[in-house]
Amino acid sequence: MKHSWRRQPAPPLPPPTAERPAARPAAASGDPAQHSHASVVHAALYRYGRRVSTPDSLAETFRQLREDPDGMAWIGLHRPTEAEILTLADEFDLHPLAVEDAMEAHQRPKLERYGETLFVVLRAARYLDAVEEVDFGELHVFVGRDFVITVRHGAAPDLSAVRHRMEETPELMALGPEAVLYAILDAVVDGYVPVVEGVQNDIDEIETEVFRGDPEVSRRIYELSREMVEFQRATRPLVGMLHGLMAGFAKYRTDEELQRYLRDVADHVTHTSERVDGFRQALADILTVNSTLVTQQQNAEMRAIAEAGFEQNEEIKKISSWAAILFAPTLVGTIYGMNFDHMPELHWVLGYPFAIALMATVCSVLYVIFKRRDWL
């Protein structure tokens, strides 16, 4: 089944002119052995939704696509070399700005249209259970009238599953390159679901750790917040990108069934983006609560230290008071124990009672003074 937006059989090429050179022979696209580089993950040619060949090199893919006006090429690359990207750019007339972006990773998600070619940058994500982290990958997609080129930077997403799904539904593949773009978008968005679930579990665990007083929870909150910032950068632009695609449905005569699929992906993206926004707000609230709890704990510890210090001061006061009370009779006894011959009251009959009375009087006076000051 052919659709109005799919390319029509190509007319015969006009004679070469100065403005239009002759079509390159397949060999000019490069040595097949050279283009069998490990970065070429898969290349296949499709006609009316079904695979018709699996070329073993880029040059062979180009040759077969030229010979089949109803064919569509799907070329998958993983961290390609600059030479490979330039070869594709030369063959499919890719815009230099898009080619420059495809050569470098760390691009923000975006959708650009250069003539009849769409250039899409996507950020895929996957949740790593072992380390409880979110791993992000980057995918660049070129979509033309009769080709789809995917340039993958990173482990995610697994496009082999996308290709298998499309080949299992030839009626969907028959809708052309835009259908492949839909399937890739759908796979990337579906890949966000386990990430959202994993992050939700992490947030639940963090809430438990916060109220349990785990000292390492602050670091975990900051790390997860940083991942959510990255996740937000991956999902939020997708909303505008899909709305941009939907805005061009009428202009580019997109198949109605494909329109429904793309609207469904847009709904999922919007839901995911809202969940990610909620995660960021939840983490901010948790961080505030954790800071409050830590402050309260520190205040309680400081209060306990102050109370302990106060109790120690009270004990020191008591010890000092009793030491002073006991020092008074010790002083009197020491003086009268020096055994000098010429010493007042030494030979006095009332000397001993006087000394005892003096010691008792001094001790009693000191006791009353310390008691009134609450030192005893």
mmCIF file of C-alpha atoms in Angstrom:
data_model
loop_
_atom_site.group_PDB
_atom_site.id
_atom_site.type_symbol
_atom_site.label_atom_id
_atom_site.label_comp_id
_atom_site.label_asym_id
_atom_site.label_seq_id
_atom_site.Cartn_x
_atom_site.Cartn_y
_atom_site.Cartn_z
ATOM 1 C CA MET A 1 0.000 0.000 0.000
ATOM 2 C CA LYS A 2 1.524 3.322 -1.074
ATOM 3 C CA HIS A 3 0.745 6.648 0.541
ATOM 4 C CA SER A 4 0.707 10.089 -0.950
ATOM 5 C CA TRP A 5 3.701 11.338 0.999
ATOM 6 C CA ARG A 6 5.971 8.446 0.001
ATOM 7 C CA ARG A 7 8.351 9.145 -2.791
ATOM 8 C CA GLN A 8 7.221 8.353 -6.290
ATOM 9 C CA PRO A 9 9.377 6.358 -8.683
ATOM 10 C CA ALA A 10 12.365 8.491 -9.496
ATOM 11 C CA PRO A 11 12.413 9.948 -13.030
ATOM 12 C CA PRO A 12 15.414 9.301 -15.238
ATOM 13 C CA LEU A 13 18.372 11.430 -14.287
ATOM 14 C CA PRO A 14 19.027 14.388 -16.602
ATOM 15 C CA PRO A 15 22.312 14.524 -18.442
ATOM 16 C CA PRO A 16 25.268 15.683 -16.363
ATOM 17 C CA THR A 17 25.809 19.404 -16.280
ATOM 18 C CA ALA A 18 28.155 21.740 -14.515
ATOM 19 C CA GLU A 19 25.503 22.245 -11.812
ATOM 20 C CA ARG A 20 24.591 18.551 -11.576
ATOM 21 C CA PRO A 21 27.437 16.052 -11.865
ATOM 22 C CA ALA A 22 26.788 12.525 -12.985
ATOM 23 C CA ALA A 23 25.509 10.101 -10.366
ATOM 24 C CA ARG A 24 28.357 8.429 -8.579
ATOM 25 C CA PRO A 25 28.988 4.769 -9.194
ATOM 26 C CA ALA A 26 28.702 2.588 -6.134
ATOM 27 C CA ALA A 27 32.449 2.164 -5.912
ATOM 28 C CA ALA A 28 32.902 5.915 -5.537
ATOM 29 C CA SER A 29 31.063 5.818 -2.246
ATOM 30 C CA GLY A 30 33.976 4.028 -0.727
ATOM 31 C CA ASP A 31 35.539 0.633 -0.541
ATOM 32 C CA PRO A 32 32.984 -1.916 0.720
ATOM 33 C CA ALA A 33 35.573 -3.390 3.019
ATOM 34 C CA GLN A 34 36.217 0.029 4.452
ATOM 35 C CA HIS A 35 32.503 0.572 5.193
ATOM 36 C CA SER A 36 32.136 -2.793 6.903
ATOM 37 C CA HIS A 37 33.385 -1.006 9.986
ATOM 38 C CA ALA A 38 32.071 -2.238 13.329
ATOM 39 C CA SER A 39 30.166 1.034 13.763
ATOM 40 C CA VAL A 40 27.699 -0.031 11.030
ATOM 41 C CA VAL A 41 25.361 -2.043 13.225
ATOM 42 C CA HIS A 42 22.819 -2.923 10.565
ATOM 43 C CA ALA A 43 21.773 -1.874 7.086
ATOM 44 C CA ALA A 44 18.716 -3.172 5.276
ATOM 45 C CA LEU A 45 16.578 -2.323 2.264
ATOM 46 C CA TYR A 46 12.769 -2.490 2.446
ATOM 47 C CA ARG A 47 10.065 -2.390 -0.187
ATOM 48 C CA TYR A 48 6.401 -1.938 0.750
ATOM 49 C CA GLY A 49 7.161 -2.752 4.372
ATOM 50 C CA ARG A 50 9.156 -5.954 3.827
ATOM 51 C CA ARG A 51 12.882 -6.504 3.873
ATOM 52 C CA VAL A 52 14.244 -7.273 0.441
ATOM 53 C CA SER A 53 17.975 -7.299 1.127
ATOM 54 C CA THR A 54 20.647 -6.909 3.784
ATOM 55 C CA PRO A 55 23.674 -5.273 2.189
ATOM 56 C CA ASP A 56 27.018 -5.963 3.805
ATOM 57 C CA SER A 57 28.396 -2.452 3.262
ATOM 58 C CA LEU A 58 27.276 1.139 2.917
ATOM 59 C CA ALA A 59 28.366 1.218 -0.706
ATOM 60 C CA GLU A 60 26.182 -1.785 -1.529
ATOM 61 C CA THR A 61 23.264 -0.189 0.350
ATOM 62 C CA PHE A 62 23.621 2.977 -1.723
ATOM 63 C CA ARG A 63 23.776 1.001 -4.972
ATOM 64 C CA GLN A 64 20.691 -1.078 -4.252
ATOM 65 C CA LEU A 65 18.697 1.954 -3.108
ATOM 66 C CA ARG A 66 19.484 3.767 -6.372
ATOM 67 C CA GLU A 67 18.262 0.804 -8.365
ATOM 68 C CA ASP A 68 14.986 0.463 -6.420
ATOM 69 C CA PRO A 69 12.774 3.576 -6.679
ATOM 70 C CA ASP A 70 10.253 2.047 -4.261
ATOM 71 C CA GLY A 71 12.862 0.992 -1.719
ATOM 72 C CA MET A 72 13.665 2.424 1.674
ATOM 73 C CA ALA A 73 17.028 2.071 3.381
ATOM 74 C CA TRP A 74 17.406 1.810 7.142
ATOM 75 C CA ILE A 75 21.005 2.219 8.254
ATOM 76 C CA GLY A 76 22.009 1.903 11.892
ATOM 77 C CA LEU A 77 25.345 3.203 13.169
ATOM 78 C CA HIS A 78 26.950 3.087 16.600
ATOM 79 C CA ARG A 79 29.595 5.727 17.311
ATOM 80 C CA PRO A 80 30.535 6.028 13.624
ATOM 81 C CA THR A 81 33.736 7.517 12.326
ATOM 82 C CA GLU A 82 33.810 10.920 10.729
ATOM 83 C CA ALA A 83 34.488 9.336 7.331
ATOM 84 C CA GLU A 84 31.365 7.184 7.564
ATOM 85 C CA ILE A 85 29.136 10.111 8.450
ATOM 86 C CA LEU A 86 30.601 12.206 5.649
ATOM 87 C CA THR A 87 29.972 9.338 3.221
ATOM 88 C CA LEU A 88 26.310 9.224 4.284
ATOM 89 C CA ALA A 89 26.053 12.998 4.091
ATOM 90 C CA ASP A 90 27.442 12.967 0.556
ATOM 91 C CA GLU A 91 25.093 10.179 -0.555
ATOM 92 C CA PHE A 92 21.872 11.495 1.003
ATOM 93 C CA ASP A 93 22.625 15.216 0.759
ATOM 94 C CA LEU A 94 22.477 15.779 4.516
ATOM 95 C CA HIS A 95 22.742 19.331 5.782
ATOM 96 C CA PRO A 96 26.220 20.262 7.087
ATOM 97 C CA LEU A 97 24.836 21.568 10.383
ATOM 98 C CA ALA A 98 23.025 18.296 11.049
ATOM 99 C CA VAL A 99 26.135 16.345 10.087
ATOM 100 C CA GLU A 100 28.237 18.421 12.462
ATOM 101 C CA ASP A 101 25.801 17.695 15.304
ATOM 102 C CA ALA A 102 25.767 13.970 14.494
ATOM 103 C CA MET A 103 29.545 13.799 14.771
ATOM 104 C CA GLU A 104 29.447 15.033 18.341
ATOM 105 C CA ALA A 105 27.445 13.698 21.246
ATOM 106 C CA HIS A 106 26.050 15.807 24.120
ATOM 107 C CA GLN A 107 23.397 17.495 21.993
ATOM 108 C CA ARG A 108 20.097 18.652 23.441
ATOM 109 C CA PRO A 109 16.932 16.915 22.161
ATOM 110 C CA LYS A 110 15.633 18.737 19.135
ATOM 111 C CA LEU A 111 13.904 18.383 15.789
ATOM 112 C CA GLU A 112 15.126 20.259 12.725
ATOM 113 C CA ARG A 113 13.848 20.096 9.167
ATOM 114 C CA TYR A 114 16.346 20.638 6.347
ATOM 115 C CA GLY A 115 14.387 20.559 3.103
ATOM 116 C CA GLU A 116 12.880 17.058 2.859
ATOM 117 C CA THR A 117 15.091 15.665 5.609
ATOM 118 C CA LEU A 118 14.252 15.596 9.283
ATOM 119 C CA PHE A 119 17.054 15.599 11.833
ATOM 120 C CA VAL A 120 16.051 14.433 15.302
ATOM 121 C CA VAL A 121 18.151 14.258 18.463
ATOM 122 C CA LEU A 122 16.804 12.059 21.262
ATOM 123 C CA ARG A 123 18.073 11.281 24.750
ATOM 124 C CA ALA A 124 17.310 7.716 25.771
ATOM 125 C CA ALA A 125 17.501 6.520 29.360
ATOM 126 C CA ARG A 126 17.704 3.232 31.210
ATOM 127 C CA TYR A 127 17.655 2.395 34.901
ATOM 128 C CA LEU A 128 20.587 0.400 36.281
ATOM 129 C CA ASP A 129 19.255 -1.645 39.191
ATOM 130 C CA ALA A 130 22.679 -2.783 40.411
ATOM 131 C CA VAL A 131 23.925 0.739 41.168
ATOM 132 C CA GLU A 132 20.511 2.461 41.347
ATOM 133 C CA GLU A 133 21.486 5.035 38.733
ATOM 134 C CA VAL A 134 20.029 6.375 35.498
ATOM 135 C CA ASP A 135 22.191 5.895 32.413
ATOM 136 C CA PHE A 136 21.575 8.233 29.479
ATOM 137 C CA GLY A 137 22.283 7.576 25.820
ATOM 138 C CA GLU A 138 22.042 9.793 22.771
ATOM 139 C CA LEU A 139 20.457 9.012 19.430
ATOM 140 C CA HIS A 140 20.557 11.043 16.213
ATOM 141 C CA VAL A 141 18.053 10.201 13.480
ATOM 142 C CA PHE A 142 18.006 11.359 9.859
ATOM 143 C CA VAL A 143 14.670 10.792 8.122
ATOM 144 C CA GLY A 144 14.387 11.388 4.373
ATOM 145 C CA ARG A 145 11.999 10.400 1.601
ATOM 146 C CA ASP A 146 13.514 6.944 1.205
ATOM 147 C CA PHE A 147 15.948 6.464 4.067
ATOM 148 C CA VAL A 148 16.350 6.401 7.828
ATOM 149 C CA ILE A 149 19.785 6.755 9.401
ATOM 150 C CA THR A 150 20.276 6.247 13.132
ATOM 151 C CA VAL A 151 23.487 7.327 14.828
ATOM 152 C CA ARG A 152 23.682 5.987 18.365
ATOM 153 C CA HIS A 153 25.994 7.336 21.071
ATOM 154 C CA GLY A 154 25.706 5.108 24.128
ATOM 155 C CA ALA A 155 24.106 1.787 25.036
ATOM 156 C CA ALA A 156 20.486 2.970 24.979
ATOM 157 C CA PRO A 157 18.177 2.536 23.195
ATOM 158 C CA ASP A 158 18.167 -1.005 21.780
ATOM 159 C CA LEU A 159 17.146 -0.356 18.184
ATOM 160 C CA SER A 160 17.320 -4.028 17.253
ATOM 161 C CA ALA A 161 14.036 -4.474 19.123
ATOM 162 C CA VAL A 162 12.551 -1.569 17.156
ATOM 163 C CA ARG A 163 13.655 -3.076 13.860
ATOM 164 C CA HIS A 164 12.234 -6.468 14.866
ATOM 165 C CA ARG A 165 8.907 -4.892 15.798
ATOM 166 C CA MET A 166 8.657 -3.029 12.514
ATOM 167 C CA GLU A 167 9.537 -6.110 10.472
ATOM 168 C CA GLU A 168 6.880 -8.058 12.374
ATOM 169 C CA THR A 169 4.291 -5.458 11.295
ATOM 170 C CA PRO A 170 4.967 -4.799 7.597
ATOM 171 C CA GLU A 171 1.765 -2.793 7.288
ATOM 172 C CA LEU A 172 3.309 -0.276 9.709
ATOM 173 C CA MET A 173 6.685 -0.387 7.987
ATOM 174 C CA ALA A 174 4.913 0.258 4.678
ATOM 175 C CA LEU A 175 3.982 3.712 5.950
ATOM 176 C CA GLY A 176 7.582 4.708 5.226
ATOM 177 C CA PRO A 177 10.416 6.481 7.023
ATOM 178 C CA GLU A 178 8.068 8.486 9.232
ATOM 179 C CA ALA A 179 6.718 5.208 10.611
ATOM 180 C CA VAL A 180 10.262 4.183 11.533
ATOM 181 C CA LEU A 181 10.719 7.530 13.254
ATOM 182 C CA TYR A 182 7.503 6.904 15.184
ATOM 183 C CA ALA A 183 8.744 3.452 16.261
ATOM 184 C CA ILE A 184 12.041 4.938 17.452
ATOM 185 C CA LEU A 185 10.258 7.688 19.368
ATOM 186 C CA ASP A 186 7.921 5.132 20.884
ATOM 187 C CA ALA A 187 10.836 2.927 21.965
ATOM 188 C CA VAL A 188 12.664 5.844 23.560
ATOM 189 C CA VAL A 189 9.540 6.981 25.415
ATOM 190 C CA ASP A 190 8.685 3.423 26.504
ATOM 191 C CA GLY A 191 12.237 3.156 27.830
ATOM 192 C CA TYR A 192 11.422 5.996 30.221
ATOM 193 C CA VAL A 193 8.781 3.885 32.018
ATOM 194 C CA PRO A 194 11.171 1.595 33.973
ATOM 195 C CA VAL A 195 13.317 4.648 34.726
ATOM 196 C CA VAL A 196 10.311 6.431 36.232
ATOM 197 C CA GLU A 197 9.457 3.345 38.292
ATOM 198 C CA GLY A 198 13.053 2.965 39.476
ATOM 199 C CA VAL A 199 13.269 6.626 40.463
ATOM 200 C CA GLN A 200 9.955 6.371 42.314
ATOM 201 C CA ASN A 201 11.341 3.450 44.326
ATOM 202 C CA ASP A 202 14.504 5.446 45.058
ATOM 203 C CA ILE A 203 12.442 8.384 46.320
ATOM 204 C CA ASP A 204 10.407 6.073 48.565
ATOM 205 C CA GLU A 205 13.629 4.640 50.002
ATOM 206 C CA ILE A 206 15.066 8.114 50.490
ATOM 207 C CA GLU A 207 11.973 9.212 52.428
ATOM 208 C CA THR A 208 12.435 6.241 54.764
ATOM 209 C CA GLU A 209 16.135 7.011 55.197
ATOM 210 C CA VAL A 210 15.399 10.679 55.932
ATOM 211 C CA PHE A 211 13.107 9.887 58.861
ATOM 212 C CA ARG A 212 15.449 7.143 60.011
ATOM 213 C CA GLY A 213 18.248 9.703 60.259
ATOM 214 C CA ASP A 214 20.649 8.101 57.778
ATOM 215 C CA PRO A 215 23.695 10.430 57.554
ATOM 216 C CA GLU A 216 24.350 9.458 53.899
ATOM 217 C CA VAL A 217 20.879 10.388 52.666
ATOM 218 C CA SER A 218 21.823 13.981 51.744
ATOM 219 C CA ARG A 219 24.400 12.777 49.240
ATOM 220 C CA ARG A 220 21.874 10.401 47.691
ATOM 221 C CA ILE A 221 19.287 13.186 47.391
ATOM 222 C CA TYR A 222 21.775 15.432 45.588
ATOM 223 C CA GLU A 223 22.823 12.658 43.193
ATOM 224 C CA LEU A 224 19.234 11.738 42.330
ATOM 225 C CA SER A 225 18.341 15.422 41.909
ATOM 226 C CA ARG A 226 21.183 15.797 39.415
ATOM 227 C CA GLU A 227 19.907 12.779 37.480
ATOM 228 C CA MET A 228 16.398 14.256 37.454
ATOM 229 C CA VAL A 229 17.757 17.474 35.976
ATOM 230 C CA GLU A 230 19.301 15.388 33.185
ATOM 231 C CA PHE A 231 16.092 13.369 32.825
ATOM 232 C CA GLN A 232 14.078 16.567 32.581
ATOM 233 C CA ARG A 233 16.365 17.831 29.815
ATOM 234 C CA ALA A 234 15.712 14.586 27.940
ATOM 235 C CA THR A 235 11.919 14.546 28.266
ATOM 236 C CA ARG A 236 10.733 18.147 28.296
ATOM 237 C CA PRO A 237 11.904 19.071 24.745
ATOM 238 C CA LEU A 238 10.171 15.949 23.388
ATOM 239 C CA VAL A 239 6.786 17.483 24.145
ATOM 240 C CA GLY A 240 7.442 20.431 21.838
ATOM 241 C CA MET A 241 9.091 18.200 19.230
ATOM 242 C CA LEU A 242 6.069 15.927 18.937
ATOM 243 C CA HIS A 243 3.692 18.849 18.831
ATOM 244 C CA GLY A 244 5.830 20.228 16.021
ATOM 245 C CA LEU A 245 5.464 16.943 14.143
ATOM 246 C CA MET A 246 1.718 16.970 14.700
ATOM 247 C CA ALA A 247 1.501 20.533 13.432
ATOM 248 C CA GLY A 248 2.947 19.366 10.105
ATOM 249 C CA PHE A 249 0.505 16.466 9.597
ATOM 250 C CA ALA A 250 -1.614 18.333 7.056
ATOM 251 C CA LYS A 251 1.289 20.006 5.272
ATOM 252 C CA TYR A 252 3.250 16.786 4.797
ATOM 253 C CA ARG A 253 0.163 14.582 4.338
ATOM 254 C CA THR A 254 1.040 12.165 7.113
ATOM 255 C CA ASP A 255 -0.975 8.964 7.139
ATOM 256 C CA GLU A 256 -3.962 9.129 9.521
ATOM 257 C CA GLU A 257 -3.042 5.910 11.290
ATOM 258 C CA LEU A 258 0.464 7.207 11.854
ATOM 259 C CA GLN A 259 -0.999 10.436 13.209
ATOM 260 C CA ARG A 260 -2.836 8.430 15.871
ATOM 261 C CA TYR A 261 0.355 6.628 16.839
ATOM 262 C CA LEU A 262 2.301 9.863 17.136
ATOM 263 C CA ARG A 263 -0.446 11.464 19.261
ATOM 264 C CA ASP A 264 -0.271 8.474 21.581
ATOM 265 C CA VAL A 265 3.500 8.926 21.943
ATOM 266 C CA ALA A 266 2.946 12.629 22.635
ATOM 267 C CA ASP A 267 0.509 11.757 25.440
ATOM 268 C CA HIS A 268 3.035 9.379 26.992
ATOM 269 C CA VAL A 269 5.796 11.958 26.758
ATOM 270 C CA THR A 270 3.619 14.592 28.425
ATOM 271 C CA HIS A 271 2.782 12.189 31.238
ATOM 272 C CA THR A 272 6.444 11.258 31.711
ATOM 273 C CA SER A 273 7.539 14.890 31.684
ATOM 274 C CA GLU A 274 4.983 15.719 34.351
ATOM 275 C CA ARG A 275 6.177 12.804 36.482
ATOM 276 C CA VAL A 276 9.781 13.992 36.191
ATOM 277 C CA ASP A 277 8.750 17.518 37.184
ATOM 278 C CA GLY A 278 6.980 15.998 40.177
ATOM 279 C CA PHE A 279 10.116 14.040 41.089
ATOM 280 C CA ARG A 280 12.223 17.201 41.109
ATOM 281 C CA GLN A 281 9.706 18.966 43.349
ATOM 282 C CA ALA A 282 9.461 15.931 45.641
ATOM 283 C CA LEU A 283 13.247 15.763 45.972
ATOM 284 C CA ALA A 284 13.387 19.476 46.729
ATOM 285 C CA ASP A 285 10.753 19.006 49.453
ATOM 286 C CA ILE A 286 12.565 15.965 50.847
ATOM 287 C CA LEU A 287 15.816 17.931 50.943
ATOM 288 C CA THR A 288 14.052 20.711 52.871
ATOM 289 C CA VAL A 289 12.585 18.207 55.333
ATOM 290 C CA ASN A 290 15.965 16.514 55.716
ATOM 291 C CA SER A 291 17.642 19.864 56.390
ATOM 292 C CA THR A 292 14.993 20.639 59.015
ATOM 293 C CA LEU A 293 15.436 17.260 60.685
ATOM 294 C CA VAL A 294 19.217 17.586 60.643
ATOM 295 C CA THR A 295 18.932 21.066 62.180
ATOM 296 C CA GLN A 296 16.586 19.745 64.860
ATOM 297 C CA GLN A 297 18.943 16.879 65.577
ATOM 298 C CA GLN A 298 21.887 19.253 65.834
ATOM 299 C CA ASN A 299 19.894 21.510 68.168
ATOM 300 C CA ALA A 300 18.984 18.516 70.319
ATOM 301 C CA GLU A 301 22.617 17.469 70.453
ATOM 302 C CA MET A 302 23.702 20.986 71.368
ATOM 303 C CA ARG A 303 20.996 21.119 74.043
ATOM 304 C CA ALA A 304 22.178 17.775 75.425
ATOM 305 C CA ILE A 305 25.763 19.033 75.472
ATOM 306 C CA ALA A 306 24.686 22.231 77.208
ATOM 307 C CA GLU A 307 22.682 20.284 79.787
ATOM 308 C CA ALA A 308 25.625 17.968 80.374
ATOM 309 C CA GLY A 309 27.876 20.989 80.807
ATOM 310 C CA PHE A 310 25.407 22.542 83.235
ATOM 311 C CA GLU A 311 25.294 19.357 85.278
ATOM 312 C CA GLN A 312 29.070 19.222 85.304
ATOM 313 C CA ASN A 313 29.179 22.815 86.522
ATOM 314 C CA GLU A 314 26.774 21.953 89.324
ATOM 315 C CA GLU A 315 28.925 19.033 90.348
ATOM 316 C CA ILE A 316 32.028 21.204 90.260
ATOM 317 C CA LYS A 317 30.276 23.765 92.461
ATOM 318 C CA LYS A 318 29.425 21.090 95.026
ATOM 319 C CA ILE A 319 32.910 19.670 94.993
ATOM 320 C CA SER A 320 34.443 23.142 95.325
ATOM 321 C CA SER A 321 32.070 24.022 98.168
ATOM 322 C CA TRP A 322 32.905 20.920 100.190
ATOM 323 C CA ALA A 323 36.582 21.419 99.458
ATOM 324 C CA ALA A 324 36.376 24.958 100.859
ATOM 325 C CA ILE A 325 34.451 23.749 103.943
ATOM 326 C CA LEU A 326 36.988 21.028 104.625
ATOM 327 C CA PHE A 327 39.876 23.397 103.985
ATOM 328 C CA ALA A 328 38.930 25.630 106.969
ATOM 329 C CA PRO A 329 39.514 23.051 109.778
ATOM 330 C CA THR A 330 42.557 21.788 107.881
ATOM 331 C CA LEU A 331 44.022 25.310 107.989
ATOM 332 C CA VAL A 332 43.387 25.730 111.712
ATOM 333 C CA GLY A 333 44.730 22.272 112.491
ATOM 334 C CA THR A 334 47.812 22.917 110.388
ATOM 335 C CA ILE A 335 48.605 26.184 112.163
ATOM 336 C CA TYR A 336 48.260 24.705 115.646
ATOM 337 C CA GLY A 337 50.207 21.657 114.622
ATOM 338 C CA MET A 338 53.415 23.568 113.958
ATOM 339 C CA ASN A 339 54.579 23.039 117.624
ATOM 340 C CA PHE A 340 56.272 26.390 118.189
ATOM 341 C CA ASP A 341 57.159 27.117 121.833
ATOM 342 C CA HIS A 342 56.013 30.711 121.753
ATOM 343 C CA MET A 343 52.603 30.451 120.155
ATOM 344 C CA PRO A 344 49.317 32.058 121.352
ATOM 345 C CA GLU A 345 46.798 29.779 123.040
ATOM 346 C CA LEU A 346 49.236 26.861 122.802
ATOM 347 C CA HIS A 347 49.395 26.434 126.620
ATOM 348 C CA TRP A 348 45.917 27.858 127.211
ATOM 349 C CA VAL A 349 43.542 25.503 129.012
ATOM 350 C CA LEU A 350 40.694 26.409 126.660
ATOM 351 C CA GLY A 351 42.910 26.318 123.558
ATOM 352 C CA TYR A 352 41.666 22.969 122.307
ATOM 353 C CA PRO A 353 37.951 23.721 122.695
ATOM 354 C CA PHE A 354 38.570 27.119 121.139
ATOM 355 C CA ALA A 355 40.236 25.555 118.073
ATOM 356 C CA ILE A 356 37.403 23.036 117.664
ATOM 357 C CA ALA A 357 34.795 25.763 118.026
ATOM 358 C CA LEU A 358 36.640 27.956 115.522
ATOM 359 C CA MET A 359 36.743 25.152 112.936
ATOM 360 C CA ALA A 360 33.060 24.366 113.448
ATOM 361 C CA THR A 361 32.102 28.038 113.170
ATOM 362 C CA VAL A 362 34.051 28.563 109.920
ATOM 363 C CA CYS A 363 32.635 25.377 108.389
ATOM 364 C CA SER A 364 29.081 26.344 109.372
ATOM 365 C CA VAL A 365 29.430 29.859 107.929
ATOM 366 C CA LEU A 366 30.802 28.509 104.627
ATOM 367 C CA TYR A 367 28.046 25.903 104.481
ATOM 368 C CA VAL A 368 25.326 28.553 104.932
ATOM 369 C CA ILE A 369 26.880 30.800 102.266
ATOM 370 C CA PHE A 370 27.197 28.001 99.677
ATOM 371 C CA LYS A 371 23.709 26.739 100.474
ATOM 372 C CA ARG A 372 22.150 30.154 99.858
ATOM 373 C CA ARG A 373 23.901 30.307 96.468
ATOM 374 C CA ASP A 374 22.581 26.858 95.583
ATOM 375 C CA TRP A 375 26.044 25.443 95.345
ATOM 376 C CA LEU A 376 25.063 22.675 97.750
#
